[in-house]
């Protein structure tokens, strides 16, 4: 088994650009001062601290009080053996050579001396901009104290001021001012409640409150290239018996591209705490850590993960909560990183308003009932965020100004807005580029609903069309990780030579066949129309990208075939077909509200992953109920994705294929051709309404005001009467609160302007909330039904009122084959791209 595991690790790490080479960080600024010391102190890690004499150029002080002892029992390093004492204000000033993030570490140890009782000293420590300590006192603590800060210093001179209180003194044993790598603080994080993207981390200053190596040993400055200390998590565990330590060889831990040991050393990732008894029973509990924290500040909680417990990919999903709120749901490390034993971290911002009971971090199994029921955490850092007056201690700034309510609310809102605006401006450039190349996107229309997005390679792609034979493809598939290579003969056999009876889907660009491959596995085989202009090179580029996308809620690509210039993709087979067929038109047994919610949540997860789970980010561009497929267990998976939104510009690679379907099209995209992931959010809003009202996004057979579902439903929503037009099959079983939450989510998705729409992460959160409401309701109702007589069945006002408003109501479950339906529109509904684009282009030209 061990051998197998090693092989697995080797295999998965080879497929990513993993570099684990240990590159020590060489700080450009490095001031290490052993205050009051007579002889230089060299630490175990080789860092040499300057003596008092060597550092006097940095200090301005009227006093000259130095104390020192020969040895002390409970200190880890010689830098605690001497101190400077200041009875009057004193300032250290350091000339910096590089702006940006710096560690500032202040070491305190109240040495016993006959000059001043340091236990009684009370003082403040400020920089030019930040309050680091306010009325600080060691509180009779005889231990050494380390205060660590991370400050983005923008001035070439950096000062630290020691300000003793009246009739008191200040003291300091040792100071570090050291450059930190810029990548330590990225700008974005997740915000809690609702889970959403937070931008602007680089605008604050931080104090390290906790830094823990879960399930592993103490890591001292010696073993961390940035001189950090990582302590054991045990003292913070709420119930030690629920947690279990696990560890692997440190060398197994790999860093994905963009991460390095600067974020956290391998030793941190090589150990973790997992759920006790996770393997043997059906665990249903959380592992909880509790921390004390000043509730008037916000915090960044940095969670470090590395899947060192799974034996295969896609087996471990778990949830992470901070202060009882969902912080990360269904975290699937192997899908995010495309491998096991890969380092990963996530920052969570905790608003001061959620801090009333200190800080708690919890991990527990995902509610998705699949994979291993387990959860892990490898490392944890808790950083306090500076408040609105740039203080990290107390509510006053360096100039004495008081904080607004002791939190950073105002600042954060402003930053968030600025970031949004930035994104908007960035997009402008892309749009201009786009308009310059109208001929491209018209030419490419013909591929739109194939999941193969197009790069306008122009002549190069035409000439490359037939240039690659299948032998080369074999080479590509083995070296580039394109998934399995199928021979044409294999696929002919699998699909009974592409028999028309095996067709399960038709698009403008080819058919989809059901097939059976070697071991009896059912697959969906999508065969490109040989006449299409799609080039082989593009085809391969795309498969390469698609095969990297792995998520439980995305339809997986299994392999491909390009023999004889064929362009065939092989997908996992989704036996329950499109979501839409279960809502209307096919007379399948109706889905309950809970099932619909779960399907919406699953597809929202898939889209959220497309938008945020990959480095470049992907916009689906054709979100609709026919592109949400259901497997045998009604698990929703998003299909037909595939266009990267971050295609390099100005290299003849412009992503121009116009996609989208009537009734789902973002009006902003339509008008301005501005494509963002918020266009998907709009379309998803329509999907939500379809799930609630069980009717097509466009139904031309209906009276004019009812044709477009989004417009019509929003009219009813605004009147507060949405319950009048929901699927009659839901009436009575749907909880009005759950419906309200759901409808609100849909309404936000359908906002006129992309910037006003939520992210898929927000939508997800709202849907999960709606599901919780529904579950609570169903449980309550089941209990009620048991006690009451069966006669009192819940009758909703909607059911009672139907007769009076029936004129305005749609024909529920209008059949697609309705004889009033013009043929062309029918084709649109059937997601046949060509017909759709004929219309789309016309409208566009108006
Ligand atoms: C530090 O702050 C300045 C000014 O706010 C900003 O321009 C700079 O990008 C920041 N540096 C980093 C590394 O975030
Ligand atoms: C520290 O200890 C002294 C004597 O033991 C006591 O008088 C004082 O109140 C204590 N101070 C604090 C802050 O606990
Ligand atoms: C820390 O480094 C020392 C010296 O390199 C090594 O002996 C020790 O095992 C390391 N400790 C950990 C926890 O990695
Ligand atoms: C885990 O903690 C979260 C947040 O406190 C809570 O909502 C959830 O029910 C807990 N799960 C279990 C299985 O106790
Ligand atoms: C904190 O919450 C308040 C409302 O409770 C909100 O206005 C503010 O923007 C939030 N700040 C952060 C850091 O999210
Ligand atoms: C459906 O659920 C069953 C039972 O949990 C499981 O064995 C099966 O693998 C699931 N099917 C898929 C396609 O996930």
PDB file of N, CA, C and O and ligand atoms in Angstrom, residues 100-101 152 154 182 202, ligand 1:
ATOM      1  N   UNK A 100       7.212  48.310   1.282  1.00  0.00           N
ATOM      2  CA  UNK A 100       6.413  47.082   1.250  1.00  0.00           C
ATOM      3  C   UNK A 100       6.324  46.436   2.619  1.00  0.00           C
ATOM      4  O   UNK A 100       6.597  47.075   3.645  1.00  0.00           O
ATOM      5  N   UNK A 101       5.946  45.174   2.630  1.00  0.00           N
ATOM      6  CA  UNK A 101       5.683  44.488   3.896  1.00  0.00           C
ATOM      7  C   UNK A 101       6.955  44.239   4.690  1.00  0.00           C
ATOM      8  O   UNK A 101       7.973  43.838   4.131  1.00  0.00           O
ATOM      9  N   UNK A 152       2.888  47.265   6.079  1.00  0.00           N
ATOM     10  CA  UNK A 152       3.316  47.721   4.756  1.00  0.00           C
ATOM     11  C   UNK A 152       3.868  49.128   4.947  1.00  0.00           C
ATOM     12  O   UNK A 152       3.122  50.075   5.174  1.00  0.00           O
ATOM     13  N   UNK A 154       5.669  52.423   3.678  1.00  0.00           N
ATOM     14  CA  UNK A 154       5.835  53.088   2.387  1.00  0.00           C
ATOM     15  C   UNK A 154       6.854  54.229   2.441  1.00  0.00           C
ATOM     16  O   UNK A 154       7.254  54.750   1.414  1.00  0.00           O
ATOM     17  N   UNK A 182       6.370  40.053  -0.444  1.00  0.00           N
ATOM     18  CA  UNK A 182       5.093  40.701  -0.750  1.00  0.00           C
ATOM     19  C   UNK A 182       3.953  39.707  -0.888  1.00  0.00           C
ATOM     20  O   UNK A 182       2.797  40.030  -0.594  1.00  0.00           O
ATOM     21  N   UNK A 202      -4.421  44.410   1.535  1.00  0.00           N
ATOM     22  CA  UNK A 202      -3.115  45.073   1.549  1.00  0.00           C
ATOM     23  C   UNK A 202      -3.190  46.487   2.131  1.00  0.00           C
ATOM     24  O   UNK A 202      -2.169  47.126   2.325  1.00  0.00           O
TER      25      UNK A 202
HETATM   26  C1  LIG B   1       1.783  49.185   0.355  1.00  0.00           C
HETATM   27  O1  LIG B   1       0.967  50.333   0.433  1.00  0.00           O
HETATM   28  C2  LIG B   1       1.081  51.179  -0.683  1.00  0.00           C
HETATM   29  C3  LIG B   1       0.275  52.434  -0.406  1.00  0.00           C
HETATM   30  O2  LIG B   1      -0.992  52.104   0.081  1.00  0.00           O
HETATM   31  C4  LIG B   1       0.618  50.451  -1.923  1.00  0.00           C
HETATM   32  O3  LIG B   1       0.754  51.266  -3.058  1.00  0.00           O
HETATM   33  C5  LIG B   1       1.473  49.221  -2.100  1.00  0.00           C
HETATM   34  O4  LIG B   1       1.005  48.465  -3.189  1.00  0.00           O
HETATM   35  C6  LIG B   1       1.429  48.367  -0.866  1.00  0.00           C
HETATM   36  N1  LIG B   1       2.374  47.278  -1.008  1.00  0.00           N
HETATM   37  C7  LIG B   1       1.994  46.006  -1.017  1.00  0.00           C
HETATM   38  C8  LIG B   1       3.075  45.015  -1.197  1.00  0.00           C
HETATM   39  O5  LIG B   1       0.839  45.667  -0.849  1.00  0.00           O
END
